[in-house]
CSV table of C-alpha atoms and ligand atoms in Angstrom, one decimal:
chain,number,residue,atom,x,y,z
A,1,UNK,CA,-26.9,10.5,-5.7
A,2,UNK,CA,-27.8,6.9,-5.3
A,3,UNK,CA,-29.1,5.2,-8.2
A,4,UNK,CA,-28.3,1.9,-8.2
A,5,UNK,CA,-25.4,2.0,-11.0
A,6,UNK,CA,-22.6,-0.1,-9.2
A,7,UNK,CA,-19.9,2.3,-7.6
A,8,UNK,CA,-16.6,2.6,-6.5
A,9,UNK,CA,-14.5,5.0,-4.7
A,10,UNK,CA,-11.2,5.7,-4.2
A,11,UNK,CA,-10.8,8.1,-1.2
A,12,UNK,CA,-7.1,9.1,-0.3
A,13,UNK,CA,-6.2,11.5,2.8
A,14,UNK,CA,-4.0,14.5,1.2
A,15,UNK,CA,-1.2,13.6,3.6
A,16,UNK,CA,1.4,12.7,1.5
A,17,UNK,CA,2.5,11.3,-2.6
A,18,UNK,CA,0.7,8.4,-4.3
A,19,UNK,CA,1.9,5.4,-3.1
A,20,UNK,CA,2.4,2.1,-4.1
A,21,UNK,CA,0.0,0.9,-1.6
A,22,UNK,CA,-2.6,3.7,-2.7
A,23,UNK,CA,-1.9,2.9,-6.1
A,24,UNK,CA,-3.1,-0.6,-5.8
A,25,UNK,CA,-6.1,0.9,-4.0
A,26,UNK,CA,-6.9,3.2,-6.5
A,27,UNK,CA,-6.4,0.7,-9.5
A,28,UNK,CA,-8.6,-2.0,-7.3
A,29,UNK,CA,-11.2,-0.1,-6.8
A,30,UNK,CA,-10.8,1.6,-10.5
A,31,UNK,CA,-11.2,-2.2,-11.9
A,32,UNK,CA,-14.0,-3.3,-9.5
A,33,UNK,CA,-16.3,-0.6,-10.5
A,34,UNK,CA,-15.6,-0.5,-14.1
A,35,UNK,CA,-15.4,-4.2,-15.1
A,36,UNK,CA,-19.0,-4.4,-13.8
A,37,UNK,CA,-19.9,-1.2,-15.9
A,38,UNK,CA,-20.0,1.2,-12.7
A,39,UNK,CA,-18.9,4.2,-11.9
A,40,UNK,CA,-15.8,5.2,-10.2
A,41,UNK,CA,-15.3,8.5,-8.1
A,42,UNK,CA,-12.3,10.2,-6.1
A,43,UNK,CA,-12.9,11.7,-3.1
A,44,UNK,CA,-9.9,13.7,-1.3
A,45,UNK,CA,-10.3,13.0,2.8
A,46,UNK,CA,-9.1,16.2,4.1
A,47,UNK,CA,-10.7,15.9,7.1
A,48,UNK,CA,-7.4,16.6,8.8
A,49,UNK,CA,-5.7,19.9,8.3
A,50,UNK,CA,-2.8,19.4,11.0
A,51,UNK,CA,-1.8,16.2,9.0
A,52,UNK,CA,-2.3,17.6,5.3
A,53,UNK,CA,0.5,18.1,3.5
A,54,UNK,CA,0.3,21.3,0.8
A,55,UNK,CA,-0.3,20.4,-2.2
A,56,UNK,CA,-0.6,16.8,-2.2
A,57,UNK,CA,-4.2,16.4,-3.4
A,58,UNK,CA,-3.3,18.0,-6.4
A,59,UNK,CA,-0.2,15.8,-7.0
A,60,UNK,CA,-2.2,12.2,-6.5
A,61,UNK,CA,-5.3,14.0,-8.9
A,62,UNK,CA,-2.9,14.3,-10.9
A,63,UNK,CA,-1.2,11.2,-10.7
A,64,UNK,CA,-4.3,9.7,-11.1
A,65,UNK,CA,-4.7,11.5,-14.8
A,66,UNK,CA,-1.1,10.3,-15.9
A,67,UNK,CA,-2.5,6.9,-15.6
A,68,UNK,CA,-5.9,7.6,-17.9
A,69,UNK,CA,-7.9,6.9,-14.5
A,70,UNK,CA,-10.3,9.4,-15.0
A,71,UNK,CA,-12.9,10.2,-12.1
A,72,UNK,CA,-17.0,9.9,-12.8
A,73,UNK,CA,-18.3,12.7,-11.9
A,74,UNK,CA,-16.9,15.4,-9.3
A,75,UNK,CA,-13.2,15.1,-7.0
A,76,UNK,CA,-15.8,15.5,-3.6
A,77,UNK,CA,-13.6,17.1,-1.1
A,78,UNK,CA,-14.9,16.1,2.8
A,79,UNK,CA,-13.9,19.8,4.0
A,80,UNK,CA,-16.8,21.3,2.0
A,81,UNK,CA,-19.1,18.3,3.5
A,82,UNK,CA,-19.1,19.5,7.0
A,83,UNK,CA,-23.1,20.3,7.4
A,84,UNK,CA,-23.5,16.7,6.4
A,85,UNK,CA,-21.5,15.4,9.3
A,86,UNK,CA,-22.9,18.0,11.8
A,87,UNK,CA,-26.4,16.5,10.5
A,88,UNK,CA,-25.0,13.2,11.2
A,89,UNK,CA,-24.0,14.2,14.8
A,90,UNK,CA,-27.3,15.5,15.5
A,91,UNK,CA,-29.3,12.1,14.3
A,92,UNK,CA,-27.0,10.3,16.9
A,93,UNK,CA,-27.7,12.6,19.7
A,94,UNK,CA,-31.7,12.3,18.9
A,95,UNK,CA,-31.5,8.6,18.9
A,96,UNK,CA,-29.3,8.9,22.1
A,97,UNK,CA,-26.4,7.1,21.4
A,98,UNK,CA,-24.2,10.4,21.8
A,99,UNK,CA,-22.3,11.5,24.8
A,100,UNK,CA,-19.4,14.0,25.8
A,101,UNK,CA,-16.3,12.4,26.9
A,102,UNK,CA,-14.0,14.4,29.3
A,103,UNK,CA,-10.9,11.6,29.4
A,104,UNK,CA,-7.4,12.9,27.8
A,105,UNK,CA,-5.7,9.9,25.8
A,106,UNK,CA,-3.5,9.2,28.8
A,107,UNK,CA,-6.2,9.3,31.0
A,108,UNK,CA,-7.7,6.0,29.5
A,109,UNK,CA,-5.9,2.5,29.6
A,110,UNK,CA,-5.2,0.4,26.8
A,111,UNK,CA,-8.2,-1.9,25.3
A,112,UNK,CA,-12.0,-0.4,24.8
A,113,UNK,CA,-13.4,2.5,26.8
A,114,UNK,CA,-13.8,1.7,29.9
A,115,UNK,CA,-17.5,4.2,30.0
A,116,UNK,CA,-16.0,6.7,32.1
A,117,UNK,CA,-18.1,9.4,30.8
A,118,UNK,CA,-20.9,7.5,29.4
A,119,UNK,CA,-23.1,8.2,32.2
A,120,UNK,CA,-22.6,11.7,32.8
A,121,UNK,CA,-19.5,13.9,32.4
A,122,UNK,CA,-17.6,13.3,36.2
A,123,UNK,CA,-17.8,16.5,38.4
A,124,UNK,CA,-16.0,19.6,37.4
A,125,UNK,CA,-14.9,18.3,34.2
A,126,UNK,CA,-15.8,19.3,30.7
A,127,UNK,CA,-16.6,17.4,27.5
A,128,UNK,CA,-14.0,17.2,24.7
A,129,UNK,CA,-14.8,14.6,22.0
A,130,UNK,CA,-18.3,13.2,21.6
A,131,UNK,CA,-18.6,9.3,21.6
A,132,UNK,CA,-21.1,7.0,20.2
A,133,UNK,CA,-22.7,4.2,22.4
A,134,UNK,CA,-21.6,0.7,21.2
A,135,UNK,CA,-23.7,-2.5,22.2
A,136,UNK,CA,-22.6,-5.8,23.1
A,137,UNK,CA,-23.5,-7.6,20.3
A,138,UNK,CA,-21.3,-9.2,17.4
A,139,UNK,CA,-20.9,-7.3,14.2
A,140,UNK,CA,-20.7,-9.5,11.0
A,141,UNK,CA,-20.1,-9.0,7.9
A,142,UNK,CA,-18.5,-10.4,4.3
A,143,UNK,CA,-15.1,-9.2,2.8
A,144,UNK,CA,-14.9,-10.5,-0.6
A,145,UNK,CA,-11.2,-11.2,-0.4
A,146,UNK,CA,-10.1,-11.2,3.5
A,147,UNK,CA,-13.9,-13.6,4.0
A,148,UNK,CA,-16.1,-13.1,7.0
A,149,UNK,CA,-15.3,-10.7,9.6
A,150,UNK,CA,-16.8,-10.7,13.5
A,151,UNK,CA,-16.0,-7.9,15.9
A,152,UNK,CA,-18.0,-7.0,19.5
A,153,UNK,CA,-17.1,-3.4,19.5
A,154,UNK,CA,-17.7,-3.7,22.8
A,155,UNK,CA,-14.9,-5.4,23.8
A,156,UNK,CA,-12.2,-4.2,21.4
A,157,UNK,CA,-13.1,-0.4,21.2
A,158,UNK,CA,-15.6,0.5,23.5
A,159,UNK,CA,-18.0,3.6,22.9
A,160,UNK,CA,-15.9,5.2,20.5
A,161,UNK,CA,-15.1,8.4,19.0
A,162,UNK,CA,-17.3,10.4,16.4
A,163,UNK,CA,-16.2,14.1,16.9
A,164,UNK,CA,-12.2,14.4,18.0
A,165,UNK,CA,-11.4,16.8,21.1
A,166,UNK,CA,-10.0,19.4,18.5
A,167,UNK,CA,-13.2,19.6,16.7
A,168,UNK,CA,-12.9,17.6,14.0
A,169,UNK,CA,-15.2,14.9,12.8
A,170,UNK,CA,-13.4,11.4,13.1
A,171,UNK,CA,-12.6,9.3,10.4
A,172,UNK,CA,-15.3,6.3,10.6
A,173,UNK,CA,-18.3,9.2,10.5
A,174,UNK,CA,-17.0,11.2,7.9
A,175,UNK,CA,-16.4,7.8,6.0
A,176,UNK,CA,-19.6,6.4,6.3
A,177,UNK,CA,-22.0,9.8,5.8
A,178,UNK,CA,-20.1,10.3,2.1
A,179,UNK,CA,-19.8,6.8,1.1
A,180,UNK,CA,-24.0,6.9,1.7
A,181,UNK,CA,-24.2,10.4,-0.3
A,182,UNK,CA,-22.2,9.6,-3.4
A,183,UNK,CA,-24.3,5.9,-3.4
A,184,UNK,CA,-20.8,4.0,-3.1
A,185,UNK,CA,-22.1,0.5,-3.5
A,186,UNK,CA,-19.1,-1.3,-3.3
A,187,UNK,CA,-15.7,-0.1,-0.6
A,188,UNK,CA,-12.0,-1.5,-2.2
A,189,UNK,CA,-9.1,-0.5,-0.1
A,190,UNK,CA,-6.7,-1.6,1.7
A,191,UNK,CA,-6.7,-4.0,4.1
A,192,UNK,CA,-5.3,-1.7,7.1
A,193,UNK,CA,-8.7,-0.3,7.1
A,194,UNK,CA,-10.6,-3.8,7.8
A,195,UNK,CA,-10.3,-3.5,11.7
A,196,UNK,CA,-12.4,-0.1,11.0
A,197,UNK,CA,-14.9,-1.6,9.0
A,198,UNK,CA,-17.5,-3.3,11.7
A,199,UNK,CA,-17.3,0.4,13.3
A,200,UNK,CA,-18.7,1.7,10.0
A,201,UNK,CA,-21.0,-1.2,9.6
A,202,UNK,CA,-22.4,-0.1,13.2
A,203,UNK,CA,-23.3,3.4,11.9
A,204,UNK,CA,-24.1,2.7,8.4
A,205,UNK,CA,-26.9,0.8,11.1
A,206,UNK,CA,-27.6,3.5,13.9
A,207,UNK,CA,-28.1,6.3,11.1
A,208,UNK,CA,-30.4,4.3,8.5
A,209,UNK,CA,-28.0,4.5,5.8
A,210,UNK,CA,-27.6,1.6,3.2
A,211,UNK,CA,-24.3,-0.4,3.8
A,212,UNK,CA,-21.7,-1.2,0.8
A,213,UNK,CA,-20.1,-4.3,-0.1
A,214,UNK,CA,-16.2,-4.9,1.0
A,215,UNK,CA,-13.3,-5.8,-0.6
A,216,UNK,CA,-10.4,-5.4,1.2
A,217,UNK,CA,-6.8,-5.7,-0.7
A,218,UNK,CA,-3.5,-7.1,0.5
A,219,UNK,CA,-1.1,-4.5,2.2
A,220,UNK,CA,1.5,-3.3,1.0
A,221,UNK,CA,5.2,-4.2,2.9
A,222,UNK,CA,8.2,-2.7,2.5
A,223,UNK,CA,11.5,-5.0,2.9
A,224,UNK,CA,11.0,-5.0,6.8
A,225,UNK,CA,7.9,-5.5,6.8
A,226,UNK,CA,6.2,-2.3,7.5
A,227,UNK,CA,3.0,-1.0,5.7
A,228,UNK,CA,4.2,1.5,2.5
A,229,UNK,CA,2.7,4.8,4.1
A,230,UNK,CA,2.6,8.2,2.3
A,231,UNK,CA,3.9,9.5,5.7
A,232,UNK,CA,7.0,7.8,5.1
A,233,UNK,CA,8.0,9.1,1.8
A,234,UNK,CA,8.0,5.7,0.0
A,235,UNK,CA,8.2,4.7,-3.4
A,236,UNK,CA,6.3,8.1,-4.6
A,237,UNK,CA,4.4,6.7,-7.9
A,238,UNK,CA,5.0,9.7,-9.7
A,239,UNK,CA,8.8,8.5,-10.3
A,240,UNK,CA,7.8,6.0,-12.2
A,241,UNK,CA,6.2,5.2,-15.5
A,242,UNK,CA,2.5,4.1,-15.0
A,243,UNK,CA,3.1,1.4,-17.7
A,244,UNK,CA,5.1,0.2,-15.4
A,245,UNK,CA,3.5,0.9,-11.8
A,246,UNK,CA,0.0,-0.2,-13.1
A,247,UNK,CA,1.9,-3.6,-14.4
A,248,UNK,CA,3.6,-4.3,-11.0
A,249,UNK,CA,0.0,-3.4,-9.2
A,250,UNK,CA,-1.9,-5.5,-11.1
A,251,UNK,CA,0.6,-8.2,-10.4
A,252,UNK,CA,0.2,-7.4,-6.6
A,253,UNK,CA,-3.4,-8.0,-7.5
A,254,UNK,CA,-3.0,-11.1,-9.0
A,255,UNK,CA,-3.6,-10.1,-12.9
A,256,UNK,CA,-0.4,-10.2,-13.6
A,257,UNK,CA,-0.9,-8.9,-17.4
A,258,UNK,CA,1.0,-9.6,-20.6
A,259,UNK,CA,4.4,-7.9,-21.1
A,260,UNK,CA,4.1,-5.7,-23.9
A,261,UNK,CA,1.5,-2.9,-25.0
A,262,UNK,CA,0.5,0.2,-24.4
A,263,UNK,CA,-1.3,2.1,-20.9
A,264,UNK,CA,-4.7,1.4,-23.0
A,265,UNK,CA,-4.1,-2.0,-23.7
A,266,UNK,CA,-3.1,-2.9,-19.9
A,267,UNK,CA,-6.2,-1.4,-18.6
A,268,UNK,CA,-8.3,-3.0,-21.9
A,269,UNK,CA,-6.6,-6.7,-20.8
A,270,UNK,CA,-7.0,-5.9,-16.7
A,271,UNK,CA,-11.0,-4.8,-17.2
A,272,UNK,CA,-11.2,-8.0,-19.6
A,273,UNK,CA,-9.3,-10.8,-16.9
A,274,UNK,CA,-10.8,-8.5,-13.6
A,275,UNK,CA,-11.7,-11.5,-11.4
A,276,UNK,CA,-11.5,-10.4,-7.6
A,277,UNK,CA,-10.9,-14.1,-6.9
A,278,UNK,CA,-7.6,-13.7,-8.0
A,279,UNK,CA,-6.6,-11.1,-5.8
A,280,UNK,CA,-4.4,-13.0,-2.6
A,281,UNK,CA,-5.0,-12.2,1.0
A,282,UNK,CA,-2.4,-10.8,2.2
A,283,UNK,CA,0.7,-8.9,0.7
A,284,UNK,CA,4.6,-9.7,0.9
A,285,UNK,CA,7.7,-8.0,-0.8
A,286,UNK,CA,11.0,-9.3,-2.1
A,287,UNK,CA,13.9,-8.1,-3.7
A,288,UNK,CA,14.6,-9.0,-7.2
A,289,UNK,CA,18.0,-9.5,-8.2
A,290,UNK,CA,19.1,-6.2,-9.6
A,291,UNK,CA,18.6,-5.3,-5.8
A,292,UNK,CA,15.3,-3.3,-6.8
A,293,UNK,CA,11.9,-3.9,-4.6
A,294,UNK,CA,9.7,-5.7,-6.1
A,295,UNK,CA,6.1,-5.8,-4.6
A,296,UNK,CA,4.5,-9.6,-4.7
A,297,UNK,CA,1.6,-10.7,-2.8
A,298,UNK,CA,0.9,-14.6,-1.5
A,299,UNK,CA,-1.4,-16.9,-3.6
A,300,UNK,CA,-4.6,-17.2,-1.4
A,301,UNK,CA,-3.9,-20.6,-0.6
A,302,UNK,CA,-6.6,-23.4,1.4
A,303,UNK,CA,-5.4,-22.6,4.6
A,304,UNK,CA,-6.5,-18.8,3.9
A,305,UNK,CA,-9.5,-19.8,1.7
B,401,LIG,N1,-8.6,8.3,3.5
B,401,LIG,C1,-8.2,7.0,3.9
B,401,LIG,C2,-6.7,6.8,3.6
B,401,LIG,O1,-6.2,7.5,2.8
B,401,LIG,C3,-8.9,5.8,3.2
B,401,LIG,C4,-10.4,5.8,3.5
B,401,LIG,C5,-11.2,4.6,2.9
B,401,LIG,O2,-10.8,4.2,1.8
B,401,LIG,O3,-12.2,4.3,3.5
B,401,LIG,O4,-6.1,5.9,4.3
């Protein structure tokens, strides 16, 4: 599908309601493509069916429709893409870098692998998940909000995990085969997922495939603190009116956009002002005085910059 048209992507796991913190990913990701004339697609992750919740890919598609954000092309869904990761699987065993690992989760200590199976299985025990062989060498790359990023996957993860010991292909491969197929050109989400990104930069590199630009968007805090997950039940964003919710994300965003008109007019005014230098680092919360939750974000300020 690659064809040089910039594109965007918003890929949410069916595990739970919109969220705030999805919705800013969503409308991120929704601006970036489109201000530049791109193309923005939705791709549902249900890579995971013991963590999918029924029903919910339906809801946030159709979330996504109550605010007029409207898909290019295709929903892709990753459980009809699973050829394409077995492919993927098999170009990493050809090019050696594949190996079955035999160690349980509480079989391995905290920090990277240790390479307990990476030269051979250990007598008498049997492969469960299939790792891929990381070098010692430093990773870099450029997140156009959180700035440069540095990781030697071998000494925070270690040869890490492609194929899970149930069966399933892991997150980071799945990520990084459809982001290639659909030609994503450009990755907005949260910034959770930044500590995952050099691990997708390494196999964008060991499987030939062309690497997106990053952006990666302030998290989103509850009033202790904690990142807003689906998981948890918060703040589902089909409570609330999307004048509303897309006003208080573009806010979060740093576009905070004039007070009155309609859904059309917001996004008209947020594709006009979309400048990603606007967006702040990092994310915050803080109660208004009505007692509601009201989501803010911290100015990028020079010690960030
Ligand atoms: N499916 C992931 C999630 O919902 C996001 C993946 C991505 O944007 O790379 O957290």
């Amino acid at each position: 599908m690659p064809d040089g048209t910039p594109t965007g992507r918003f890929a949410p796991s069916p595990t739970g309601e919109l969220h705030f913190g999805s919705l800013v990913a969503a409308v991120g990701s929704f601006l970036q493509a489109r201000h530049q004339g791109g193309r923005w697609l939705v791709r549902i992750e249900d890579l995971d069916p013991p963590r999918e919740v029924p029903g919910s890919a339906e809801r946030i598609l159709a979330d996504l429709r109550r605010f007029d954000m409207t898909p290019d092309g295709e929903v892709v869904r990753q459980s009809s893409r699973q050829a394409a990761f077995d492919e993927a699987l098999a170009r990493l065993a050809s090019r050696g870098l594949l190996f079955p690992c035999a160690c349980t989760r509480s079989e391995l200590p905290p920090g990277p692998y240790p390479g307990t199976c990476r030269n051979g299985l250990p007598a008498g025990r049997e492969g469960r998940s299939l790792r891929v062989r990381t070098p010692d060498q430093p990773i870099v790359l450029h997140d156009a909000v959180q700035g440069e990023v540095t990781e030697n996957l071998s000494e925070t993860c270690g040869d890490f995990v492609v194929r899970r010991a149930d069966g399933l292909v892991a997150y980071q491969l799945a990520v990084v085969v459809d982001d290639a197929w659909q030609g994503v050109t450009e990755v907005v989400r949260g910034a959770d997922l930044l500590s995952s990104t050099p691990r997708q930069r390494y196999l964008q590199r060991v499987l030939d495939l062309p690497s997106p630009s990053y952006m990666h968007l302030p998290v989103v805090r509850d009033a202790e603190g904690h990142k807003l997950g689906k998981r948890h039940g918060a703040d589902p964003v089909a409570q609330q009116a999307p004048l509303k919710a897309l006003g208080a994300a573009l806010s979060f965003l740093g576009h905070a956009p004039p007070a009155h008109g309609s859904l059309q007019e917001r996004w008209n005014w947020a594709l006009a002002h979309w400048n990603p230098e606007r967006i702040p680092r990092s994310g915050a919360t803080h109660t208004d005085r009505d007692g509601q939750t009201v989501y803010s974000s911290h100015e990028r300020s020079e010690k960030d910059a």
